[in-house]
Amino acid sequence: MLRAPAAIILIASVAGCFGGASKPKPAELQPVTALVSARQSWNVSVGKVDFPLQVTVAGSSVALAGSDGTVALLDGQTGRDIWRIALKAPIAAGVGSDGKIAAVVTRDNDVVAVQDGREIWRQKLTAQAFTAPFVAGGRVFVLAADRSVNAFDGQTGRKLWTQQRPTEPLVLNQSGVMLAVGDTLVVGLAGRLAGLNPANGSIRWEVPIASPRGINDVERLVDLVGPVSREGDIVCTRAFQASIGCVNAARGSLLWTKPANGVHGIAGDDRLLFGTEADGTVVAWRRADGERVWSTDRLRYRNLTAPLVAGRSVAVGDLSGFVHLLSRDDGSLLNRLPTDGSAIAAAPVLVGNSLIVVTRNGGVYGFQPE
């Protein structure tokens, strides 16, 4: 059995990116004229969220969780529970779901799979995990903090394989990268995007997005962070406080990289990529070559989430529970949606025409355009 050394964890936060004892003052919000109308259509709760939550959409359902062990699958249009379970174990990473099976990792390093509102199995990891499990093809894949990728049978929990890569002394307490492109499992391993054979874990290709730099472990830390923007075979991703880049995942070839200083993942369409930099600047890059198209600093130092492309808008959440809708064309403000006043906990998601956000206090809000 492959055993991994204990990982030394760096807990990274946006507030810690600026150094010094005093934090920069968040930009004051200016009055907004709603150029895109939206109304709150529903609101439920999952309990407080203090882990790197990933809200996962599968068809018309959305999977999410609270720190106390609540895991829920909701109807994305109404907010109604499809099912809900209390695992009675604090959650460290989640939620991954294919609409049938949902999977999380507890703070005790247990991978737990749930189906139809009941636990169907749990398996122990040899290291912590901060990235939501990825559920696809009847399997559950888990990226752990020791840079191992583990595959489990979705119904039985039997471990199918483990791929172990060299371990760096520091990793981020933050969601990483894991998705499927065709028949390849694409995973972020330190500063590299890697393509794995999902059947046995063998490495098909590796592409560097960023390389370690500096003279100490903190300065040399490099990790890919989610979410990513995928269009066909092209996957575009961010390396924490280093760069963004795009890879052809069918060929395993790097298309381009550009310096960028963000801490959360990116979103995009077939023309543009969008991201929030560490200082709250929102940037649009050209997808073809990474050249900047526009940027706006109206939300500086507001601890923004990763963005979401929704219609003509780019949606980002902030530290005060607002969701800002910016124009995809030039970054101008189109609307501002309030929640419960606590920070938005994860990148917004879209289910049909419902925009869904989760706050640190556990509020789940569905908004619909009018």
mmCIF file of C-alpha atoms in Angstrom:
data_model
loop_
_atom_site.group_PDB
_atom_site.id
_atom_site.type_symbol
_atom_site.label_atom_id
_atom_site.label_comp_id
_atom_site.label_asym_id
_atom_site.label_seq_id
_atom_site.Cartn_x
_atom_site.Cartn_y
_atom_site.Cartn_z
ATOM 1 C CA MET A 1 0.000 0.000 0.000
ATOM 2 C CA LEU A 2 1.378 3.372 -0.982
ATOM 3 C CA ARG A 3 1.850 5.657 2.002
ATOM 4 C CA ALA A 4 2.371 9.375 1.680
ATOM 5 C CA PRO A 5 4.295 11.690 3.988
ATOM 6 C CA ALA A 6 2.273 14.234 5.929
ATOM 7 C CA ALA A 7 1.906 17.459 4.000
ATOM 8 C CA ILE A 8 2.765 20.853 5.445
ATOM 9 C CA ILE A 9 -0.223 23.030 4.669
ATOM 10 C CA LEU A 10 -0.137 26.699 3.834
ATOM 11 C CA ILE A 11 -3.493 28.326 4.504
ATOM 12 C CA ALA A 12 -3.746 31.021 1.852
ATOM 13 C CA SER A 13 -6.344 33.765 1.870
ATOM 14 C CA VAL A 14 -6.939 36.846 -0.205
ATOM 15 C CA ALA A 15 -6.469 39.020 2.871
ATOM 16 C CA GLY A 16 -3.012 37.535 3.370
ATOM 17 C CA CYS A 17 -1.827 38.404 -0.108
ATOM 18 C CA PHE A 18 -1.061 42.029 0.622
ATOM 19 C CA GLY A 19 1.270 41.660 3.613
ATOM 20 C CA GLY A 20 1.633 44.051 6.524
ATOM 21 C CA ALA A 21 -0.509 44.492 9.605
ATOM 22 C CA SER A 22 -3.236 46.633 8.042
ATOM 23 C CA LYS A 23 -5.486 45.474 5.232
ATOM 24 C CA PRO A 24 -6.268 47.780 2.332
ATOM 25 C CA LYS A 25 -9.666 49.404 2.656
ATOM 26 C CA PRO A 26 -12.273 47.824 0.358
ATOM 27 C CA ALA A 27 -13.536 50.078 -2.390
ATOM 28 C CA GLU A 28 -16.790 51.795 -1.501
ATOM 29 C CA LEU A 29 -19.738 50.644 -3.544
ATOM 30 C CA GLN A 30 -21.242 53.279 -5.773
ATOM 31 C CA PRO A 31 -24.973 53.508 -6.560
ATOM 32 C CA VAL A 32 -25.979 51.256 -9.419
ATOM 33 C CA THR A 33 -28.640 51.569 -12.083
ATOM 34 C CA ALA A 34 -29.906 48.083 -12.881
ATOM 35 C CA LEU A 35 -29.257 47.551 -16.587
ATOM 36 C CA VAL A 36 -29.819 43.801 -16.169
ATOM 37 C CA SER A 37 -32.865 42.972 -14.030
ATOM 38 C CA ALA A 38 -32.799 39.998 -11.654
ATOM 39 C CA ARG A 39 -34.924 38.961 -8.700
ATOM 40 C CA GLN A 40 -34.318 36.606 -5.796
ATOM 41 C CA SER A 41 -36.531 33.584 -6.435
ATOM 42 C CA TRP A 42 -35.622 31.368 -3.466
ATOM 43 C CA ASN A 43 -33.437 31.087 -0.368
ATOM 44 C CA VAL A 44 -32.499 28.066 1.769
ATOM 45 C CA SER A 45 -29.692 27.258 4.221
ATOM 46 C CA VAL A 46 -26.997 24.579 4.515
ATOM 47 C CA GLY A 47 -25.215 25.857 7.635
ATOM 48 C CA LYS A 48 -22.017 27.857 7.922
ATOM 49 C CA VAL A 49 -19.280 27.320 5.337
ATOM 50 C CA ASP A 50 -15.631 27.657 6.416
ATOM 51 C CA PHE A 51 -13.963 25.264 3.964
ATOM 52 C CA PRO A 52 -13.151 25.636 0.233
ATOM 53 C CA LEU A 53 -16.642 24.862 -1.025
ATOM 54 C CA GLN A 54 -17.258 23.886 -4.611
ATOM 55 C CA VAL A 55 -20.875 24.125 -5.753
ATOM 56 C CA THR A 56 -21.398 21.463 -8.426
ATOM 57 C CA VAL A 57 -24.088 21.535 -11.106
ATOM 58 C CA ALA A 58 -25.319 18.319 -12.717
ATOM 59 C CA GLY A 59 -28.256 18.794 -15.057
ATOM 60 C CA SER A 60 -30.947 20.702 -13.164
ATOM 61 C CA SER A 61 -29.551 19.832 -9.723
ATOM 62 C CA VAL A 62 -26.896 21.502 -7.595
ATOM 63 C CA ALA A 63 -24.797 19.820 -4.876
ATOM 64 C CA LEU A 64 -23.453 21.771 -1.904
ATOM 65 C CA ALA A 65 -22.556 21.371 1.748
ATOM 66 C CA GLY A 66 -22.078 23.076 5.101
ATOM 67 C CA SER A 67 -19.056 22.737 7.364
ATOM 68 C CA ASP A 68 -20.959 20.730 9.978
ATOM 69 C CA GLY A 69 -21.449 17.788 7.611
ATOM 70 C CA THR A 70 -24.709 18.752 5.929
ATOM 71 C CA VAL A 71 -24.687 17.636 2.293
ATOM 72 C CA ALA A 72 -27.617 18.497 0.041
ATOM 73 C CA LEU A 73 -28.725 18.038 -3.538
ATOM 74 C CA LEU A 74 -31.115 20.825 -4.524
ATOM 75 C CA ASP A 75 -33.373 21.510 -7.468
ATOM 76 C CA GLY A 76 -31.599 24.442 -9.084
ATOM 77 C CA GLN A 77 -34.787 26.133 -10.226
ATOM 78 C CA THR A 78 -36.735 26.031 -6.954
ATOM 79 C CA GLY A 79 -34.169 25.428 -4.197
ATOM 80 C CA ARG A 80 -36.193 22.423 -3.056
ATOM 81 C CA ASP A 81 -34.278 19.572 -1.430
ATOM 82 C CA ILE A 82 -33.986 16.520 -3.646
ATOM 83 C CA TRP A 83 -32.284 14.996 -0.646
ATOM 84 C CA ARG A 84 -30.282 16.125 2.391
ATOM 85 C CA ILE A 85 -28.099 14.228 4.833
ATOM 86 C CA ALA A 86 -26.195 15.065 8.031
ATOM 87 C CA LEU A 87 -22.880 13.188 7.978
ATOM 88 C CA LYS A 88 -22.048 14.323 11.535
ATOM 89 C CA ALA A 89 -18.439 14.953 10.518
ATOM 90 C CA PRO A 90 -16.922 18.351 9.633
ATOM 91 C CA ILE A 91 -16.209 18.711 5.936
ATOM 92 C CA ALA A 92 -12.842 19.706 4.479
ATOM 93 C CA ALA A 93 -13.581 19.496 0.737
ATOM 94 C CA GLY A 94 -16.620 19.127 -1.490
ATOM 95 C CA VAL A 95 -18.929 18.727 -3.168
ATOM 96 C CA GLY A 96 -18.391 16.564 -6.240
ATOM 97 C CA SER A 97 -21.463 15.124 -7.943
ATOM 98 C CA ASP A 98 -22.696 13.618 -11.205
ATOM 99 C CA GLY A 99 -26.311 14.168 -10.159
ATOM 100 C CA LYS A 100 -26.584 10.678 -8.666
ATOM 101 C CA ILE A 101 -23.588 10.229 -6.377
ATOM 102 C CA ALA A 102 -22.233 13.123 -4.305
ATOM 103 C CA ALA A 103 -18.836 12.931 -2.602
ATOM 104 C CA VAL A 104 -17.038 14.980 0.037
ATOM 105 C CA VAL A 105 -13.889 14.678 2.149
ATOM 106 C CA THR A 106 -14.123 15.105 5.915
ATOM 107 C CA ARG A 107 -11.551 16.700 8.203
ATOM 108 C CA ASP A 108 -10.748 13.166 9.371
ATOM 109 C CA ASN A 109 -9.552 12.496 5.789
ATOM 110 C CA ASP A 110 -12.498 10.236 4.951
ATOM 111 C CA VAL A 111 -13.928 10.246 1.444
ATOM 112 C CA VAL A 112 -17.692 9.859 1.858
ATOM 113 C CA ALA A 113 -20.080 8.998 -0.977
ATOM 114 C CA VAL A 114 -23.814 9.682 -0.750
ATOM 115 C CA GLN A 115 -26.620 8.490 -3.025
ATOM 116 C CA ASP A 116 -30.334 9.251 -2.684
ATOM 117 C CA GLY A 117 -29.699 10.892 0.666
ATOM 118 C CA ARG A 118 -27.897 7.981 2.301
ATOM 119 C CA GLU A 119 -24.219 7.253 2.830
ATOM 120 C CA ILE A 120 -23.116 4.348 0.635
ATOM 121 C CA TRP A 121 -19.415 4.162 1.589
ATOM 122 C CA ARG A 122 -16.447 5.937 3.119
ATOM 123 C CA GLN A 123 -12.730 5.389 2.644
ATOM 124 C CA LYS A 124 -9.716 6.795 4.480
ATOM 125 C CA LEU A 125 -7.134 8.942 2.675
ATOM 126 C CA THR A 126 -3.477 9.085 3.704
ATOM 127 C CA ALA A 127 -3.425 12.890 3.482
ATOM 128 C CA GLN A 128 -5.737 15.869 3.739
ATOM 129 C CA ALA A 129 -7.745 17.075 0.746
ATOM 130 C CA PHE A 130 -9.041 20.535 -0.122
ATOM 131 C CA THR A 131 -10.317 19.917 -3.655
ATOM 132 C CA ALA A 132 -13.843 18.574 -4.127
ATOM 133 C CA PRO A 133 -13.890 14.966 -5.360
ATOM 134 C CA PHE A 134 -14.655 14.578 -9.048
ATOM 135 C CA VAL A 135 -17.454 12.110 -9.840
ATOM 136 C CA ALA A 136 -17.672 10.739 -13.378
ATOM 137 C CA GLY A 137 -17.940 7.437 -15.231
ATOM 138 C CA GLY A 138 -19.074 5.537 -12.143
ATOM 139 C CA ARG A 139 -15.924 6.556 -10.251
ATOM 140 C CA VAL A 140 -14.901 9.043 -7.603
ATOM 141 C CA PHE A 141 -11.531 10.748 -8.079
ATOM 142 C CA VAL A 142 -9.818 12.566 -5.212
ATOM 143 C CA LEU A 143 -6.854 14.944 -5.370
ATOM 144 C CA ALA A 144 -5.095 15.014 -1.992
ATOM 145 C CA ALA A 145 -2.685 17.528 -0.486
ATOM 146 C CA ASP A 146 0.270 15.156 -0.949
ATOM 147 C CA ARG A 147 -0.211 15.474 -4.739
ATOM 148 C CA SER A 148 -1.724 12.001 -4.970
ATOM 149 C CA VAL A 149 -4.719 11.267 -7.196
ATOM 150 C CA ASN A 150 -6.939 8.416 -5.973
ATOM 151 C CA ALA A 151 -9.704 6.611 -7.841
ATOM 152 C CA PHE A 152 -12.562 4.749 -6.132
ATOM 153 C CA ASP A 153 -15.426 2.671 -7.454
ATOM 154 C CA GLY A 154 -18.493 4.907 -7.184
ATOM 155 C CA GLN A 155 -20.806 2.197 -5.807
ATOM 156 C CA THR A 156 -18.529 0.188 -3.535
ATOM 157 C CA GLY A 157 -15.735 2.580 -2.582
ATOM 158 C CA ARG A 158 -13.095 0.038 -3.575
ATOM 159 C CA LYS A 159 -9.830 1.794 -4.330
ATOM 160 C CA LEU A 160 -8.946 1.299 -7.984
ATOM 161 C CA TRP A 161 -5.596 3.069 -8.198
ATOM 162 C CA THR A 162 -3.364 5.805 -6.779
ATOM 163 C CA GLN A 163 -1.024 8.045 -8.741
ATOM 164 C CA GLN A 164 1.607 9.656 -6.528
ATOM 165 C CA ARG A 165 3.689 12.597 -7.708
ATOM 166 C CA PRO A 166 6.677 14.264 -6.004
ATOM 167 C CA THR A 167 5.553 16.118 -2.899
ATOM 168 C CA GLU A 168 6.354 19.783 -2.273
ATOM 169 C CA PRO A 169 6.541 20.972 1.361
ATOM 170 C CA LEU A 170 3.685 23.490 0.944
ATOM 171 C CA VAL A 171 0.265 23.321 -0.662
ATOM 172 C CA LEU A 172 -2.748 25.613 -0.708
ATOM 173 C CA ASN A 173 -5.760 25.146 1.532
ATOM 174 C CA GLN A 174 -7.837 25.877 -1.546
ATOM 175 C CA SER A 175 -9.705 24.098 -4.319
ATOM 176 C CA GLY A 176 -7.465 22.758 -7.063
ATOM 177 C CA VAL A 177 -8.198 21.490 -10.574
ATOM 178 C CA MET A 178 -9.812 18.228 -11.642
ATOM 179 C CA LEU A 179 -12.085 17.610 -14.634
ATOM 180 C CA ALA A 180 -12.657 15.280 -17.575
ATOM 181 C CA VAL A 181 -11.859 16.142 -21.175
ATOM 182 C CA GLY A 182 -12.923 13.302 -23.433
ATOM 183 C CA ASP A 183 -11.393 10.118 -22.046
ATOM 184 C CA THR A 184 -8.705 11.993 -20.086
ATOM 185 C CA LEU A 185 -8.763 12.994 -16.409
ATOM 186 C CA VAL A 186 -7.175 16.457 -16.253
ATOM 187 C CA VAL A 187 -5.616 17.338 -12.889
ATOM 188 C CA GLY A 188 -3.589 20.214 -11.499
ATOM 189 C CA LEU A 189 -0.373 18.938 -9.901
ATOM 190 C CA ALA A 190 1.582 21.824 -8.373
ATOM 191 C CA GLY A 191 2.194 24.192 -11.319
ATOM 192 C CA ARG A 192 1.489 21.579 -13.990
ATOM 193 C CA LEU A 193 -1.676 20.506 -15.731
ATOM 194 C CA ALA A 194 -1.561 16.730 -16.214
ATOM 195 C CA GLY A 195 -3.640 14.339 -18.283
ATOM 196 C CA LEU A 196 -4.235 10.927 -16.670
ATOM 197 C CA ASN A 197 -5.738 7.706 -17.951
ATOM 198 C CA PRO A 198 -8.827 7.360 -15.722
ATOM 199 C CA ALA A 199 -8.683 3.564 -15.989
ATOM 200 C CA ASN A 200 -5.300 3.129 -14.305
ATOM 201 C CA GLY A 201 -3.925 6.568 -13.357
ATOM 202 C CA SER A 202 -1.014 6.535 -15.798
ATOM 203 C CA ILE A 203 0.241 9.951 -16.922
ATOM 204 C CA ARG A 204 -0.480 10.724 -20.574
ATOM 205 C CA TRP A 205 0.971 14.240 -20.610
ATOM 206 C CA GLU A 206 2.089 17.103 -18.384
ATOM 207 C CA VAL A 207 2.176 20.801 -19.260
ATOM 208 C CA PRO A 208 3.722 23.531 -17.040
ATOM 209 C CA ILE A 209 1.510 26.572 -16.375
ATOM 210 C CA ALA A 210 3.927 28.092 -13.839
ATOM 211 C CA SER A 211 7.285 27.183 -12.326
ATOM 212 C CA PRO A 212 8.502 27.619 -8.744
ATOM 213 C CA ARG A 213 10.343 30.863 -8.138
ATOM 214 C CA GLY A 214 12.008 32.551 -5.176
ATOM 215 C CA ILE A 215 14.418 31.224 -2.573
ATOM 216 C CA ASN A 216 12.210 29.866 0.226
ATOM 217 C CA ASP A 217 9.303 27.415 0.335
ATOM 218 C CA VAL A 218 6.638 30.112 0.542
ATOM 219 C CA GLU A 219 8.020 32.036 -2.415
ATOM 220 C CA ARG A 220 8.392 28.809 -4.397
ATOM 221 C CA LEU A 221 4.829 27.650 -3.756
ATOM 222 C CA VAL A 222 2.958 27.118 -7.008
ATOM 223 C CA ASP A 223 -0.487 25.537 -7.349
ATOM 224 C CA LEU A 224 -3.230 25.508 -9.933
ATOM 225 C CA VAL A 225 -6.553 26.737 -8.544
ATOM 226 C CA GLY A 226 -10.110 26.138 -9.687
ATOM 227 C CA PRO A 227 -12.417 26.724 -11.323
ATOM 228 C CA VAL A 228 -11.182 26.495 -14.915
ATOM 229 C CA SER A 229 -12.648 27.566 -18.242
ATOM 230 C CA ARG A 230 -13.127 24.779 -20.768
ATOM 231 C CA GLU A 231 -14.197 25.153 -24.391
ATOM 232 C CA GLY A 232 -14.030 21.836 -26.258
ATOM 233 C CA ASP A 233 -10.521 20.422 -25.821
ATOM 234 C CA ILE A 234 -9.078 23.732 -24.616
ATOM 235 C CA VAL A 235 -8.685 24.135 -20.846
ATOM 236 C CA CYS A 236 -7.628 27.498 -19.428
ATOM 237 C CA THR A 237 -6.500 27.695 -15.817
ATOM 238 C CA ARG A 238 -4.763 29.864 -13.230
ATOM 239 C CA ALA A 239 -1.586 29.258 -11.252
ATOM 240 C CA PHE A 240 -1.919 30.923 -7.839
ATOM 241 C CA GLN A 241 -0.407 34.452 -7.920
ATOM 242 C CA ALA A 242 1.695 33.566 -10.963
ATOM 243 C CA SER A 243 -0.021 33.173 -14.320
ATOM 244 C CA ILE A 244 -2.936 32.058 -16.417
ATOM 245 C CA GLY A 245 -2.625 29.719 -19.378
ATOM 246 C CA CYS A 246 -4.456 27.560 -21.889
ATOM 247 C CA VAL A 247 -3.745 23.947 -22.828
ATOM 248 C CA ASN A 248 -5.004 21.697 -25.602
ATOM 249 C CA ALA A 249 -6.020 18.723 -23.474
ATOM 250 C CA ALA A 250 -6.493 16.405 -26.468
ATOM 251 C CA ARG A 251 -2.841 16.837 -27.533
ATOM 252 C CA GLY A 252 -1.338 17.755 -24.170
ATOM 253 C CA SER A 253 0.211 20.925 -25.602
ATOM 254 C CA LEU A 254 0.610 24.390 -24.114
ATOM 255 C CA LEU A 255 -1.026 27.159 -26.153
ATOM 256 C CA TRP A 256 0.115 30.167 -24.118
ATOM 257 C CA THR A 257 0.715 31.558 -20.617
ATOM 258 C CA LYS A 258 0.606 35.130 -19.326
ATOM 259 C CA PRO A 259 1.603 36.603 -15.934
ATOM 260 C CA ALA A 260 -1.378 37.195 -13.639
ATOM 261 C CA ASN A 261 -1.611 37.761 -9.894
ATOM 262 C CA GLY A 262 -4.901 36.164 -8.879
ATOM 263 C CA VAL A 263 -5.758 33.656 -6.172
ATOM 264 C CA HIS A 264 -8.972 32.153 -7.565
ATOM 265 C CA GLY A 265 -9.803 30.360 -10.788
ATOM 266 C CA ILE A 266 -11.159 31.805 -13.993
ATOM 267 C CA ALA A 267 -14.239 31.627 -16.208
ATOM 268 C CA GLY A 268 -14.767 32.318 -19.880
ATOM 269 C CA ASP A 269 -16.543 31.850 -23.169
ATOM 270 C CA ASP A 270 -15.300 31.072 -26.669
ATOM 271 C CA ARG A 271 -13.857 34.596 -27.002
ATOM 272 C CA LEU A 272 -12.787 35.887 -23.592
ATOM 273 C CA LEU A 273 -11.461 34.724 -20.210
ATOM 274 C CA PHE A 274 -12.386 36.513 -16.984
ATOM 275 C CA GLY A 275 -10.652 36.556 -13.618
ATOM 276 C CA THR A 276 -10.302 38.479 -10.366
ATOM 277 C CA GLU A 277 -6.814 39.518 -9.352
ATOM 278 C CA ALA A 278 -5.607 39.432 -5.741
ATOM 279 C CA ASP A 279 -6.266 43.154 -5.329
ATOM 280 C CA GLY A 280 -9.850 42.903 -6.605
ATOM 281 C CA THR A 281 -9.201 44.091 -10.144
ATOM 282 C CA VAL A 282 -11.453 42.225 -12.566
ATOM 283 C CA VAL A 283 -9.722 41.411 -15.856
ATOM 284 C CA ALA A 284 -10.797 40.104 -19.246
ATOM 285 C CA TRP A 285 -8.217 38.397 -21.456
ATOM 286 C CA ARG A 286 -8.478 37.297 -25.064
ATOM 287 C CA ARG A 287 -8.854 33.528 -25.082
ATOM 288 C CA ALA A 288 -6.819 33.066 -28.245
ATOM 289 C CA ASP A 289 -3.582 34.562 -26.934
ATOM 290 C CA GLY A 290 -4.051 35.899 -23.372
ATOM 291 C CA GLU A 291 -3.831 39.584 -24.265
ATOM 292 C CA ARG A 292 -5.781 41.924 -21.962
ATOM 293 C CA VAL A 293 -9.047 43.263 -23.335
ATOM 294 C CA TRP A 294 -10.264 45.288 -20.338
ATOM 295 C CA SER A 295 -9.908 45.638 -16.573
ATOM 296 C CA THR A 296 -11.844 47.446 -13.850
ATOM 297 C CA ASP A 297 -10.800 48.378 -10.314
ATOM 298 C CA ARG A 298 -14.248 49.415 -9.039
ATOM 299 C CA LEU A 299 -14.244 46.358 -6.697
ATOM 300 C CA ARG A 300 -10.658 46.567 -5.405
ATOM 301 C CA TYR A 301 -9.908 44.826 -2.107
ATOM 302 C CA ARG A 302 -13.427 43.411 -1.789
ATOM 303 C CA ASN A 303 -12.134 39.794 -1.580
ATOM 304 C CA LEU A 304 -13.828 38.695 -4.769
ATOM 305 C CA THR A 305 -14.712 35.133 -5.707
ATOM 306 C CA ALA A 306 -13.869 33.522 -9.002
ATOM 307 C CA PRO A 307 -16.241 34.788 -11.697
ATOM 308 C CA LEU A 308 -19.098 33.171 -13.615
ATOM 309 C CA VAL A 309 -20.208 33.999 -17.137
ATOM 310 C CA ALA A 310 -24.000 34.402 -17.162
ATOM 311 C CA GLY A 311 -25.635 35.773 -20.286
ATOM 312 C CA ARG A 312 -24.261 39.236 -21.025
ATOM 313 C CA SER A 313 -22.828 39.445 -17.488
ATOM 314 C CA VAL A 314 -19.806 38.337 -15.500
ATOM 315 C CA ALA A 315 -20.939 37.577 -11.927
ATOM 316 C CA VAL A 316 -18.575 37.855 -8.935
ATOM 317 C CA GLY A 317 -19.281 37.686 -5.207
ATOM 318 C CA ASP A 318 -17.625 39.799 -2.529
ATOM 319 C CA LEU A 319 -16.853 39.968 1.199
ATOM 320 C CA SER A 320 -20.157 41.721 2.037
ATOM 321 C CA GLY A 321 -22.417 39.165 0.396
ATOM 322 C CA PHE A 322 -23.063 41.140 -2.779
ATOM 323 C CA VAL A 323 -23.067 39.582 -6.219
ATOM 324 C CA HIS A 324 -21.883 42.069 -8.825
ATOM 325 C CA LEU A 325 -22.971 41.701 -12.433
ATOM 326 C CA LEU A 326 -20.416 43.251 -14.792
ATOM 327 C CA SER A 327 -20.625 43.645 -18.544
ATOM 328 C CA ARG A 328 -18.724 41.013 -20.497
ATOM 329 C CA ASP A 329 -17.879 43.677 -23.067
ATOM 330 C CA ASP A 330 -16.205 46.321 -20.909
ATOM 331 C CA GLY A 331 -16.560 45.499 -17.185
ATOM 332 C CA SER A 332 -19.140 48.200 -16.503
ATOM 333 C CA LEU A 333 -21.547 47.532 -13.634
ATOM 334 C CA LEU A 334 -24.934 46.158 -14.710
ATOM 335 C CA ASN A 335 -26.474 45.254 -11.335
ATOM 336 C CA ARG A 336 -25.733 44.345 -7.726
ATOM 337 C CA LEU A 337 -27.606 41.575 -5.879
ATOM 338 C CA PRO A 338 -27.687 41.415 -2.041
ATOM 339 C CA THR A 339 -27.676 38.282 0.136
ATOM 340 C CA ASP A 340 -27.264 37.982 3.921
ATOM 341 C CA GLY A 341 -24.263 40.269 4.429
ATOM 342 C CA SER A 342 -21.678 37.521 4.928
ATOM 343 C CA ALA A 343 -19.006 36.831 2.311
ATOM 344 C CA ILE A 344 -19.848 34.782 -0.765
ATOM 345 C CA ALA A 345 -18.239 31.381 -0.119
ATOM 346 C CA ALA A 346 -17.692 30.053 -3.640
ATOM 347 C CA ALA A 347 -17.874 31.026 -7.276
ATOM 348 C CA PRO A 348 -21.488 31.516 -8.380
ATOM 349 C CA VAL A 349 -23.001 28.809 -10.596
ATOM 350 C CA LEU A 350 -25.718 28.750 -13.223
ATOM 351 C CA VAL A 351 -28.512 26.156 -13.393
ATOM 352 C CA GLY A 352 -30.717 26.838 -16.394
ATOM 353 C CA ASN A 353 -31.570 30.513 -15.951
ATOM 354 C CA SER A 354 -31.005 30.477 -12.164
ATOM 355 C CA LEU A 355 -27.903 32.159 -10.745
ATOM 356 C CA ILE A 356 -26.999 30.439 -7.452
ATOM 357 C CA VAL A 357 -24.660 31.661 -4.715
ATOM 358 C CA VAL A 358 -23.741 30.393 -1.238
ATOM 359 C CA THR A 359 -22.629 32.628 1.643
ATOM 360 C CA ARG A 360 -20.268 31.913 4.545
ATOM 361 C CA ASN A 361 -23.294 31.980 6.874
ATOM 362 C CA GLY A 362 -24.796 29.145 4.838
ATOM 363 C CA GLY A 363 -27.415 31.049 2.897
ATOM 364 C CA VAL A 364 -28.151 29.614 -0.542
ATOM 365 C CA TYR A 365 -29.754 32.106 -2.924
ATOM 366 C CA GLY A 366 -31.326 31.611 -6.309
ATOM 367 C CA PHE A 367 -31.696 34.633 -8.583
ATOM 368 C CA GLN A 368 -33.537 34.759 -11.897
ATOM 369 C CA PRO A 369 -33.500 37.420 -14.592
ATOM 370 C CA GLU A 370 -36.759 39.251 -15.146
#
